[in-house]
Amino acid sequence: MEAIIRVQDFHAAYGGRTVLKDVTFDVQQGEVLVIAGGSGCGKSTVLKHMIGLYQPAGGRILIDGDDICTAVGRDRERILRKLGVAYQGGAMFGSMTVLENVRLPLEEFTDLADDMMDMIALAKLRLVGLDQAAQRMPAELSGGMLKRAALARAIALDPRIVFLDEPSAGLDPITSADLDQLILNLKRLLNMTFVIVTHELPSIFTVADRVVVLDAAVRTMVALDDPRTLRDGSPNPWVRAFFNRQASETDPEPTPSEVAPDDGRPKAERGDA
Amino acid sequence: MVDKSQPEPGASVELRRDDDEQSVVRLAGRLEAGTLPGVWAKTVEPLRRTTPKRLVVDGSGIEYCDGAGLGLFAELRRILATTGGEMHVTGLAPDLRRLLDLSALEDAAARVLEPEPRPGFVSQVGRATAEILGDVRDIIEFAGEALAGLAWAAVHPHRVRYRDMWIVAEKAGVAGLPVVCLLGLLLGLISAFQAAIPLGKFGAQGWIPAMVAVGMTRELGPLITAILLAGRSGSAFAAEIGTMKVTEELDALVTFGLNPTRYLVIPRVLAALIVTPVLVAFNIMMGIVGGYFVMAGMGYSVRYYAQSIIDSITYVDLLGGVFKTLVFGLLVAAIGCQRGLKTQKGPGAVGDSTTRAVVAGIVLTILADGVLGCVYYYLGL
């Protein structure tokens, strides 16, 4: 296995405010890497930097050896051709049918004949179980269908790396499980590499080879390993709590003897009321 | 259900000042939204003045306390936190103690509640100026990108999204035709009618056709059409592109390696360049028709009216009007797209972009009209 993505000393900042610092990890060819962490810890930020939408405040992101942050023009286009991205809300173009959406990357980047592009797009839609909805407009689809359509569009060009932003958020359990199976199939059959942002534990345990865990409190990554290892043996208690789905602070029931104490101060200090 | 046999539910409060250092508040009854104002006035107001070092809150008499009551505890704690005092709560029922522990603000968080000082006049002016300069920079940057995009379209005509262009042209052009015609008709009618009375005093009503024709072709037609275009299409461009930005569709385009300027802006600008001259032509024509109604009312023949118009307009007037039209169309469409691309996050963002697209479109149109008027004057057109 070789690293297809290298994130090195990555720093991210919005308007001078540091969001993440010192993030370093590799993604191996053919693995499913999940970026996990609590809400607002910068999961999507890492993803958006990895696909070149934002410039990092520091560090490098290498895709197949090329720095996506500094590439311009044809170099950048060549890197982007290796990537497929499915956005959180689908981001399907509203003025086109689902089929046309999936066809769009093929139109822009290949010289295939019209009927070939139609068949390829339809095959990808069939893969995600949406071939029946090919001629419908995105506005007519449900949230779950939009996410699946976005995945079909992301894999239209058979990219080497697929980025998924919260693919199963808001899906019912069955559709979500189907999506997990689809990811595993694509990984096995087409040797695609996946980078997935999610905090859905069942999904993580099903698909992830390794998980990068980000913590908003320290604004950096706090763990990188197999999810089961992290759940059972992470030295970081927050990470263990995350993978075991425990509440952040256990709230003990007060015992009768604890009823009176006030602000934890000894009785003598308290005013006589 | 309220049990009527019970006494009126209420809260009582007693504030006692032991010495300079310590005050005691005794709360009893029901602490809820209905009783809070009274309790608040009797505790918070005096404590703000006396600022004791230590406050003891005796809650043993509290029968019921909801979120509103918790607000009172939070405020008391905040007062003590800001003056560096301590607060002790005693005698609370176990459940209420737990509720208070779960929701009580930490001292640090309580301090944050202090409102940020309002920026002074100078910094407000500075901020506004910086914002305007930033806007100007954005627009100049975008103008460069849009021109580069147009040049790209001229070099690669086969890669322009013609389908999108025709859809936009239909929406902005064909669908806008009725209202453009109606406005033209009314403008011609009104300007002829307004001119009829003063010109009549000098017996110069015969000049009305010339006035209507020249006024509509050189000035009113292009201007009114551009304003209408800003309201109908500039706003639509901003809303469409702004929504695409909010739903990450623009990000998706970028990751497909597609340039939003080429992909979204160029078809819209080209469509505007195609439809505005046509719309203006209809507007001017209907204006001239409108002017005729007034002339007919005063007994002039169609023949006279038509001949006066043909005599009064030159090709220079027509071409000058068409050129203006193209400039206005370009400005309105481009600023609409630019505002859309600059849409911020949040539910009101698309609305803001739309408003700014219309306002900026109209302002730029009138500015350009003034500049072109001067240029035409010095060129002797």
XYZ file of C-alpha atoms in Angstrom:
654
model
C 0.000 0.000 0.000
C 1.171 3.496 -0.775
C -0.080 6.850 0.429
C -2.256 8.527 -2.187
C -2.946 11.605 -0.056
C -0.514 13.193 2.350
C -1.688 15.921 4.700
C 1.375 17.503 6.308
C 1.386 20.033 9.171
C -1.922 21.351 7.957
C -3.212 24.585 9.543
C -6.578 26.151 8.777
C -7.791 29.611 9.716
C -10.872 31.678 8.941
C -10.325 35.415 9.105
C -7.236 35.104 11.296
C -8.912 32.717 13.756
C -7.181 29.326 13.881
C -9.632 26.492 13.308
C -7.173 23.604 13.135
C -3.445 23.212 13.562
C -0.770 20.528 13.232
C -2.899 18.011 11.372
C -0.769 15.336 9.702
C -2.012 12.071 8.225
C -1.752 9.899 5.118
C -4.496 8.180 3.189
C -3.458 4.832 1.702
C -4.485 3.765 -1.780
C -7.701 1.713 -1.530
C -8.573 2.442 2.075
C -11.606 4.087 3.618
C -10.467 6.879 5.887
C -13.053 8.558 8.072
C -12.605 12.047 9.478
C -14.610 12.124 12.688
C -15.097 14.419 15.644
C -17.689 16.467 17.458
C -19.781 19.150 15.809
C -17.792 22.212 14.804
C -14.372 20.586 15.148
C -13.422 21.304 11.537
C -14.156 17.976 9.810
C -15.661 19.599 6.732
C -12.917 22.225 6.816
C -10.259 19.543 6.379
C -12.259 17.987 3.547
C -12.736 21.287 1.737
C -9.018 21.992 1.936
C -8.223 18.496 0.662
C -10.304 19.109 -2.472
C -8.653 22.460 -3.053
C -11.583 24.768 -2.303
C -9.693 26.685 0.367
C -6.067 27.639 0.802
C -4.549 26.291 4.025
C -2.967 28.769 6.423
C 0.017 26.442 6.634
C 1.256 23.008 5.619
C 0.820 20.966 2.456
C -1.768 18.621 1.022
C -0.354 16.259 -1.580
C -2.666 14.298 -3.856
C -0.699 11.559 -5.589
C 2.460 13.569 -5.021
C 1.127 16.914 -6.305
C 0.372 19.820 -3.980
C -3.288 20.705 -4.615
C -2.950 23.990 -2.722
C -0.427 25.540 -5.070
C -1.387 23.900 -8.369
C -2.989 26.156 -10.968
C -4.364 25.811 -14.484
C -3.815 22.472 -16.178
C -1.942 20.969 -13.214
C -4.863 21.707 -10.953
C -7.329 20.300 -13.470
C -5.256 17.123 -13.688
C -5.393 16.721 -9.891
C -9.113 17.479 -9.747
C -9.762 14.785 -12.366
C -8.624 12.195 -9.814
C -11.193 13.352 -7.273
C -14.920 12.883 -6.935
C -16.819 14.839 -4.295
C -20.311 14.308 -2.917
C -21.444 17.297 -0.877
C -23.517 17.224 2.277
C -26.777 18.437 0.725
C -26.114 16.818 -2.645
C -25.343 20.098 -4.435
C -27.082 18.779 -7.553
C -27.518 21.430 -10.233
C -31.159 22.412 -10.040
C -31.554 23.310 -13.704
C -30.660 19.794 -14.929
C -32.222 16.365 -14.533
C -30.498 13.819 -12.317
C -29.102 12.057 -15.392
C -27.744 15.302 -16.831
C -26.110 16.049 -13.490
C -24.290 12.722 -13.533
C -23.417 13.212 -17.218
C -21.921 16.658 -16.662
C -18.415 15.546 -15.589
C -18.337 13.138 -18.539
C -19.323 15.934 -20.927
C -16.699 18.253 -19.576
C -13.790 15.848 -19.362
C -14.281 13.145 -22.007
C -14.949 13.048 -25.744
C -17.388 10.146 -25.540
C -20.445 10.009 -27.790
C -23.786 11.108 -26.353
C -25.301 7.637 -26.083
C -22.189 6.294 -24.356
C -22.301 9.070 -21.782
C -25.997 8.376 -21.186
C -25.310 4.695 -20.581
C -22.381 5.353 -18.245
C -24.416 7.888 -16.260
C -27.365 5.510 -16.081
C -25.122 2.677 -14.911
C -23.775 4.855 -12.093
C -27.321 5.773 -11.116
C -28.245 2.104 -11.094
C -25.302 1.469 -8.791
C -26.816 3.820 -6.208
C -30.343 2.547 -6.897
C -31.604 5.675 -8.599
C -31.966 4.593 -12.240
C -35.739 4.998 -11.946
C -35.313 8.659 -11.022
C -32.882 9.490 -13.840
C -35.225 11.845 -15.637
C -36.466 13.656 -12.539
C -35.296 17.079 -11.422
C -33.260 17.363 -8.190
C -36.053 19.387 -6.564
C -38.345 16.339 -6.857
C -35.985 14.048 -4.906
C -35.884 13.406 -1.168
C -32.803 14.245 0.906
C -31.577 10.655 0.880
C -32.041 10.324 -2.876
C -30.105 13.568 -3.390
C -27.185 12.214 -1.365
C -27.138 9.034 -3.425
C -27.423 10.985 -6.682
C -24.484 13.102 -5.524
C -22.475 9.934 -4.952
C -23.349 8.747 -8.473
C -22.122 12.071 -9.855
C -18.982 11.900 -7.726
C -18.037 8.507 -9.231
C -19.100 9.412 -12.785
C -15.493 9.677 -13.990
C -14.302 6.683 -11.929
C -12.060 8.886 -9.812
C -9.271 7.354 -7.751
C -10.365 9.173 -4.596
C -13.931 9.877 -3.528
C -14.688 12.481 -0.855
C -18.009 12.216 0.953
C -19.236 14.956 3.285
C -21.672 13.521 5.853
C -23.069 10.916 3.430
C -25.443 9.261 5.881
C -26.567 12.247 7.982
C -30.343 12.351 7.995
C -30.817 9.012 6.197
C -33.025 6.258 7.539
C -31.089 3.262 8.956
C -31.714 0.984 5.972
C -30.692 3.524 3.322
C -27.705 4.385 5.449
C -26.666 0.731 5.660
C -27.161 0.365 1.891
C -24.864 3.315 1.376
C -22.218 1.711 3.594
C -22.401 -1.486 1.510
C -22.109 0.562 -1.674
C -18.970 2.250 -0.375
C -17.440 -1.121 0.540
C -18.325 -2.535 -2.897
C -16.816 0.406 -4.740
C -13.709 0.112 -2.633
C -13.367 -3.618 -3.278
C -14.451 -3.783 -6.931
C -13.020 -0.535 -8.295
C -10.191 -0.073 -5.770
C -11.453 3.431 -4.987
C -10.058 5.329 -2.023
C -12.611 7.035 0.216
C -12.260 10.004 2.529
C -15.488 10.327 4.481
C -16.522 13.008 6.939
C -19.062 11.608 9.367
C -19.858 11.128 13.006
C -22.307 8.278 12.581
C -20.768 5.521 14.675
C -22.485 2.511 13.019
C -21.270 3.753 9.657
C -17.751 4.303 10.962
C -17.517 0.789 12.382
C -18.838 -0.700 9.126
C -16.760 1.099 6.518
C -13.730 2.714 8.105
C -10.264 1.198 7.863
C -8.880 4.066 9.901
C -10.322 7.140 11.582
C -8.793 10.573 12.050
C -10.356 12.077 15.167
C -10.430 15.861 15.519
C -11.160 17.580 18.810
C -12.610 21.089 18.822
C -11.250 21.758 22.313
C -7.586 21.456 21.278
C -8.184 22.343 17.602
C -6.138 19.493 16.247
C -6.245 15.754 15.571
C -6.120 13.619 18.677
C -6.108 10.097 17.231
C -5.558 8.114 14.039
C -6.253 4.395 14.075
C -8.658 1.562 13.438
C -12.021 2.509 15.017
C -12.213 -0.619 17.196
C -8.735 -0.025 18.580
C -9.711 3.536 19.407
C -12.935 2.413 21.066
C -11.287 -0.196 23.249
C -7.840 1.113 23.923
C -7.318 4.759 23.082
C -5.199 6.496 25.708
C -7.356 9.608 25.217
C -10.521 9.382 27.385
C -12.424 11.781 25.115
C -11.742 9.535 22.110
C -12.873 6.459 24.053
C -16.035 8.280 25.095
C -16.645 9.295 21.475
C -16.439 5.740 20.140
C -18.399 4.307 23.060
C -21.071 6.999 22.732
C -20.796 8.153 26.342
C -22.029 11.470 27.684
C -19.328 14.074 28.139
C -19.880 14.403 31.899
C -21.591 11.719 33.869
C -24.161 13.421 36.024
C -24.472 11.533 39.325
C -27.831 11.449 41.054
C -27.509 13.466 44.260
C -27.610 11.352 47.379
C -29.617 12.679 50.332
C -26.455 13.704 52.144
C -25.497 15.892 49.202
C -28.710 17.867 49.191
C -27.581 20.760 51.276
C -24.037 21.583 50.129
C -23.752 24.821 48.271
C -21.171 25.541 45.616
C -18.981 22.913 47.231
C -17.994 25.206 50.070
C -17.768 23.976 53.661
C -20.719 24.747 55.902
C -18.800 27.141 58.106
C -18.240 29.517 55.217
C -21.879 29.704 54.328
C -23.996 32.579 55.504
C -26.446 31.751 58.189
C -29.849 32.009 56.574
C -55.506 23.025 36.167
C -55.374 25.704 38.836
C -57.050 24.784 42.041
C -59.253 27.759 42.893
C -59.341 26.901 46.572
C -55.637 27.585 46.877
C -54.527 31.144 47.597
C -53.392 33.163 44.547
C -50.012 31.712 43.508
C -47.224 34.217 44.026
C -43.723 34.713 45.248
C -42.420 36.621 48.166
C -38.981 38.041 48.616
C -37.147 39.521 51.520
C -33.799 41.287 51.233
C -31.842 41.844 54.412
C -28.526 43.626 54.681
C -26.522 42.144 57.540
C -23.565 44.504 57.210
C -21.437 46.122 54.506
C -20.079 42.700 53.572
C -23.110 40.444 53.500
C -26.694 40.492 52.274
C -29.304 37.770 52.530
C -32.140 37.158 50.073
C -34.989 34.934 51.195
C -37.113 33.635 48.314
C -40.431 31.862 48.753
C -43.421 30.776 46.708
C -43.526 30.271 42.972
C -40.700 31.636 40.843
C -42.025 31.796 37.289
C -42.487 34.255 34.454
C -45.602 35.768 36.035
C -44.029 36.468 39.434
C -40.493 37.204 38.252
C -40.809 40.978 37.555
C -41.805 41.697 41.157
C -39.037 39.542 42.613
C -36.515 40.943 40.155
C -37.305 44.534 41.129
C -36.921 43.751 44.819
C -33.634 41.856 44.536
C -31.647 42.723 41.423
C -32.129 46.492 41.527
C -31.029 47.009 45.169
C -28.146 44.528 44.867
C -26.787 46.388 41.852
C -26.507 49.451 44.085
C -25.185 47.885 47.284
C -22.796 45.338 45.675
C -22.244 43.144 48.758
C -19.096 41.039 49.063
C -21.188 38.040 49.957
C -24.758 37.162 49.043
C -26.667 34.352 50.672
C -29.775 33.193 48.846
C -32.131 31.198 51.010
C -34.349 29.124 48.755
C -35.961 26.957 51.418
C -39.355 28.542 50.829
C -39.425 28.039 47.070
C -42.350 25.829 46.057
C -41.741 25.933 42.330
C -39.085 27.379 40.067
C -38.942 27.235 36.267
C -36.605 28.612 33.613
C -37.639 32.167 34.405
C -36.677 31.637 38.042
C -33.329 30.216 36.959
C -32.809 33.495 35.110
C -33.020 35.284 38.461
C -30.331 33.037 39.967
C -28.161 33.574 36.895
C -28.519 37.348 37.135
C -27.705 37.376 40.851
C -24.635 35.292 40.177
C -23.624 37.621 37.378
C -23.914 40.687 39.614
C -21.748 39.037 42.238
C -19.272 37.850 39.588
C -18.851 41.327 38.117
C -18.199 42.877 41.531
C -15.940 40.065 42.660
C -18.289 38.854 45.386
C -19.423 35.335 46.225
C -22.904 33.904 46.240
C -24.166 31.018 48.350
C -27.475 29.305 47.773
C -28.981 27.377 50.686
C -32.024 25.350 51.454
C -32.975 24.394 47.912
C -35.039 21.252 47.314
C -32.834 18.493 45.790
C -34.413 18.613 42.328
C -34.157 22.364 42.154
C -30.531 22.204 43.277
C -29.804 19.815 40.440
C -31.608 22.016 37.929
C -29.635 25.009 39.132
C -26.333 23.129 38.932
C -27.103 22.066 35.376
C -28.033 25.524 34.177
C -26.101 27.937 36.377
C -23.703 30.077 34.422
C -20.052 29.839 35.274
C -18.610 33.110 36.465
C -16.540 33.450 33.317
C -19.544 32.876 31.064
C -21.594 35.312 33.104
C -19.057 38.061 32.596
C -19.246 37.599 28.836
C -22.876 38.730 28.988
C -21.635 42.296 29.440
C -22.433 43.942 26.104
C -19.475 44.806 23.902
C -18.820 48.531 23.909
C -20.417 50.169 20.874
C -17.842 51.263 18.328
C -17.352 55.019 18.270
C -18.312 57.282 15.392
C -14.804 57.285 13.925
C -14.506 53.505 13.886
C -17.987 53.182 12.398
C -17.032 55.527 9.567
C -13.765 53.634 9.163
C -15.506 50.289 8.997
C -18.053 51.528 6.472
C -15.274 53.005 4.328
C -13.299 49.768 4.444
C -16.439 47.892 3.438
C -17.064 50.178 0.473
C -13.426 49.929 -0.621
C -13.648 46.146 -0.320
C -16.790 46.186 -2.478
C -15.082 48.323 -5.109
C -12.106 45.970 -5.121
C -14.412 42.965 -5.527
C -16.199 44.611 -8.427
C -12.951 45.527 -10.189
C -11.637 42.002 -9.651
C -14.859 40.570 -11.010
C -14.824 42.942 -14.004
C -11.400 41.571 -14.899
C -12.585 37.974 -14.521
C -15.725 38.632 -16.552
C -13.732 40.284 -19.361
C -11.306 37.367 -19.349
C -14.330 35.065 -19.497
C -15.781 36.949 -22.467
C -12.424 36.749 -24.240
C -12.348 33.010 -23.498
C -15.865 32.690 -24.954
C -14.743 34.511 -28.104
C -11.774 32.144 -28.486
C -13.723 28.965 -27.570
C -17.236 29.664 -28.855
C -18.061 25.935 -28.914
C -17.534 25.639 -25.139
C -20.095 28.286 -24.137
C -23.217 26.854 -22.427
C -25.636 27.935 -25.163
C -28.527 25.999 -23.693
C -28.322 27.990 -20.461
C -27.891 31.156 -22.490
C -31.124 30.602 -24.432
C -33.042 29.697 -21.289
C -31.890 32.937 -19.643
C -32.580 34.897 -22.832
C -36.115 33.534 -22.864
C -36.731 34.394 -19.223
C -35.130 37.825 -19.366
C -36.290 38.677 -22.875
C -39.485 37.041 -24.078
C -41.072 36.902 -20.636
C -40.141 40.528 -19.981
C -41.484 41.808 -23.292
C -45.068 42.625 -22.181
C -44.004 44.794 -19.280
C -41.292 46.500 -21.345
C -43.888 47.312 -24.022
C -46.419 48.554 -21.479
C -43.877 50.848 -19.842
C -42.766 52.172 -23.240
C -46.351 52.943 -24.223
C -47.033 54.728 -20.949
C -43.782 56.674 -21.080
C -44.461 57.901 -24.622
C -48.002 58.820 -23.659
C -47.047 60.634 -20.481
C -44.090 62.547 -21.901
C -46.139 63.674 -24.935
C -49.014 64.681 -22.687
C -46.798 66.597 -20.269
C -45.104 68.392 -23.170
C -48.383 69.260 -24.904
C -49.444 71.963 -22.434
C -46.226 74.062 -22.178
C -45.427 73.629 -25.881
C -49.012 74.590 -26.673
C -48.448 78.014 -25.093
C -45.847 78.712 -27.769
C -47.798 77.016 -30.534
C -45.029 74.445 -30.773
C -47.098 71.273 -30.404
C -45.780 70.165 -33.761
C -42.447 69.418 -32.083
C -43.905 66.768 -29.788
C -43.118 63.854 -32.161
C -39.483 64.927 -32.382
C -39.281 65.256 -28.605
C -40.827 61.852 -27.974
C -38.706 60.135 -30.615
C -35.364 61.631 -29.598
C -36.093 61.352 -25.881
C -37.124 57.713 -26.128
C -34.273 56.625 -28.412
C -31.419 58.441 -26.754
C -32.407 58.395 -23.127
C -35.668 57.030 -21.781
C -35.856 53.764 -23.711
C -32.401 52.429 -22.767
C -32.629 53.728 -19.196
C -36.080 52.381 -18.365
C -35.333 49.027 -19.978
C -32.099 48.727 -18.012
C -33.859 49.545 -14.741
C -36.507 46.971 -15.551
C -33.804 44.459 -16.413
C -32.075 45.149 -13.085
C -35.327 44.521 -11.240
C -36.382 41.445 -13.199
C -33.184 39.720 -14.292
C -30.289 41.166 -12.273
C -32.132 40.135 -9.137
C -32.904 36.707 -10.597
C -29.231 36.140 -11.486
C -28.151 37.100 -7.970
C -30.768 34.835 -6.408
C -29.988 31.854 -8.670
C -26.237 32.029 -8.252
C -26.553 32.950 -4.563
C -28.694 29.882 -3.915
C -26.170 27.748 -5.769
C -23.490 29.121 -3.489
C -25.515 28.376 -0.365
C -26.245 24.798 -1.492
C -22.543 24.172 -2.340
C -23.333 23.853 -6.062
C -20.621 26.427 -6.796
C -18.132 24.327 -4.813
C -19.235 21.301 -6.822
C -18.552 23.201 -10.062
C -15.089 24.163 -8.877
C -14.226 20.591 -7.948
C -15.317 19.478 -11.420
C -12.626 21.852 -12.627
C -15.285 24.185 -14.044
C -14.868 27.925 -13.681
C -18.044 29.521 -12.244
C -17.414 32.698 -14.236
C -17.290 30.826 -17.523
C -19.994 28.404 -16.597
C -22.578 30.677 -14.975
C -21.695 34.307 -15.659
C -20.849 34.188 -19.358
C -24.148 32.589 -20.510
C -26.095 35.154 -18.481
C -24.092 38.149 -19.691
C -24.328 36.969 -23.311
C -28.069 36.444 -22.933
C -28.446 39.959 -21.542
C -26.392 41.363 -24.415
C -28.685 39.624 -26.879
C -32.020 40.546 -25.344
C -31.509 44.130 -24.162
C -31.255 45.725 -27.620
C -34.402 43.880 -28.675
C -36.241 44.909 -25.522
C -35.143 48.514 -25.966
C -36.301 48.489 -29.588
C -39.765 47.384 -28.476
C -39.749 49.921 -25.667
C -38.900 52.803 -28.013
C -41.430 51.668 -30.602
C -44.229 51.469 -28.057
C -43.181 54.881 -26.693
C -43.610 56.365 -30.136
C -46.998 54.680 -30.437
C -47.952 56.123 -27.043
C -46.943 59.603 -28.178
C -49.205 59.261 -31.173
C -52.310 58.845 -29.019
C -51.742 62.332 -27.611
C -51.063 63.802 -31.054
C -54.158 62.112 -32.476
C -56.171 63.662 -29.665
C -54.963 67.061 -30.814
C -55.988 66.326 -34.382
C -52.633 65.520 -36.032
C -52.564 62.816 -38.712
C -50.557 59.575 -38.608
C -48.769 60.711 -41.727
C -47.565 63.950 -40.124
C -46.547 62.129 -36.928
C -44.592 59.443 -38.792
C -42.886 61.940 -41.072
C -41.831 64.180 -38.138
C -40.332 61.199 -36.374
C -38.418 60.029 -39.432
C -37.122 63.576 -39.922
C -36.054 64.018 -36.303
C -34.106 60.791 -35.606
C -30.767 60.082 -37.207
C -28.793 56.865 -37.365
C -26.456 58.402 -34.816
C -29.327 58.647 -32.314
C -30.272 55.043 -32.961
C -26.731 53.656 -32.764
C -25.981 55.785 -29.699
C -29.062 54.364 -28.033
C -28.162 50.794 -28.981
C -24.609 51.191 -27.669
C -25.926 52.537 -24.367
C -28.270 49.595 -24.220
C -25.433 47.125 -24.601
C -23.426 48.828 -21.858
C -26.431 48.847 -19.511
C -27.266 45.213 -20.235
C -23.675 44.171 -19.560
C -23.541 46.120 -16.296
C -26.855 44.886 -14.946
C -26.220 41.234 -15.790
C -22.634 41.275 -14.555
C -23.419 42.970 -11.246
C -26.309 40.546 -10.689
C -23.957 37.596 -11.151
C -21.225 39.214 -9.053
C -23.581 39.755 -6.130
C -24.719 36.164 -6.430
C -21.145 34.854 -6.340
C -20.410 36.992 -3.270
C -23.391 35.644 -1.326
C -22.578 35.044 2.331
C -23.860 32.253 4.527
C -27.166 32.203 6.380
C -30.857 32.338 5.613
C -30.988 36.051 4.754
C -27.912 36.003 2.522
C -29.640 35.369 -0.804
C -32.162 38.116 -0.088
C -29.335 40.545 0.710
C -27.538 39.667 -2.506
C -30.700 40.184 -4.525
C -31.349 43.592 -2.997
C -27.785 44.677 -3.560
C -27.862 43.408 -7.141
C -30.894 45.579 -7.956
C -29.586 48.683 -6.209
C -26.083 48.371 -7.661
C -27.528 47.607 -11.107
C -29.653 50.750 -11.120
C -26.909 52.971 -9.682
C -24.330 51.706 -12.174
C -26.781 52.136 -15.058
C -27.484 55.756 -14.202
C -23.783 56.467 -13.611
C -22.924 54.942 -16.982
C -25.741 56.960 -18.549
C -24.204 60.162 -17.211
C -20.716 59.221 -18.413
C -21.971 58.218 -21.854
C -24.023 61.443 -22.051
C -20.841 63.469 -21.505
C -18.882 61.363 -24.005
C -21.599 61.749 -26.651
C -21.693 65.498 -26.015
C -17.938 65.935 -26.491
C -17.962 63.701 -29.554
C -20.721 65.916 -30.927
C -23.152 63.023 -31.338
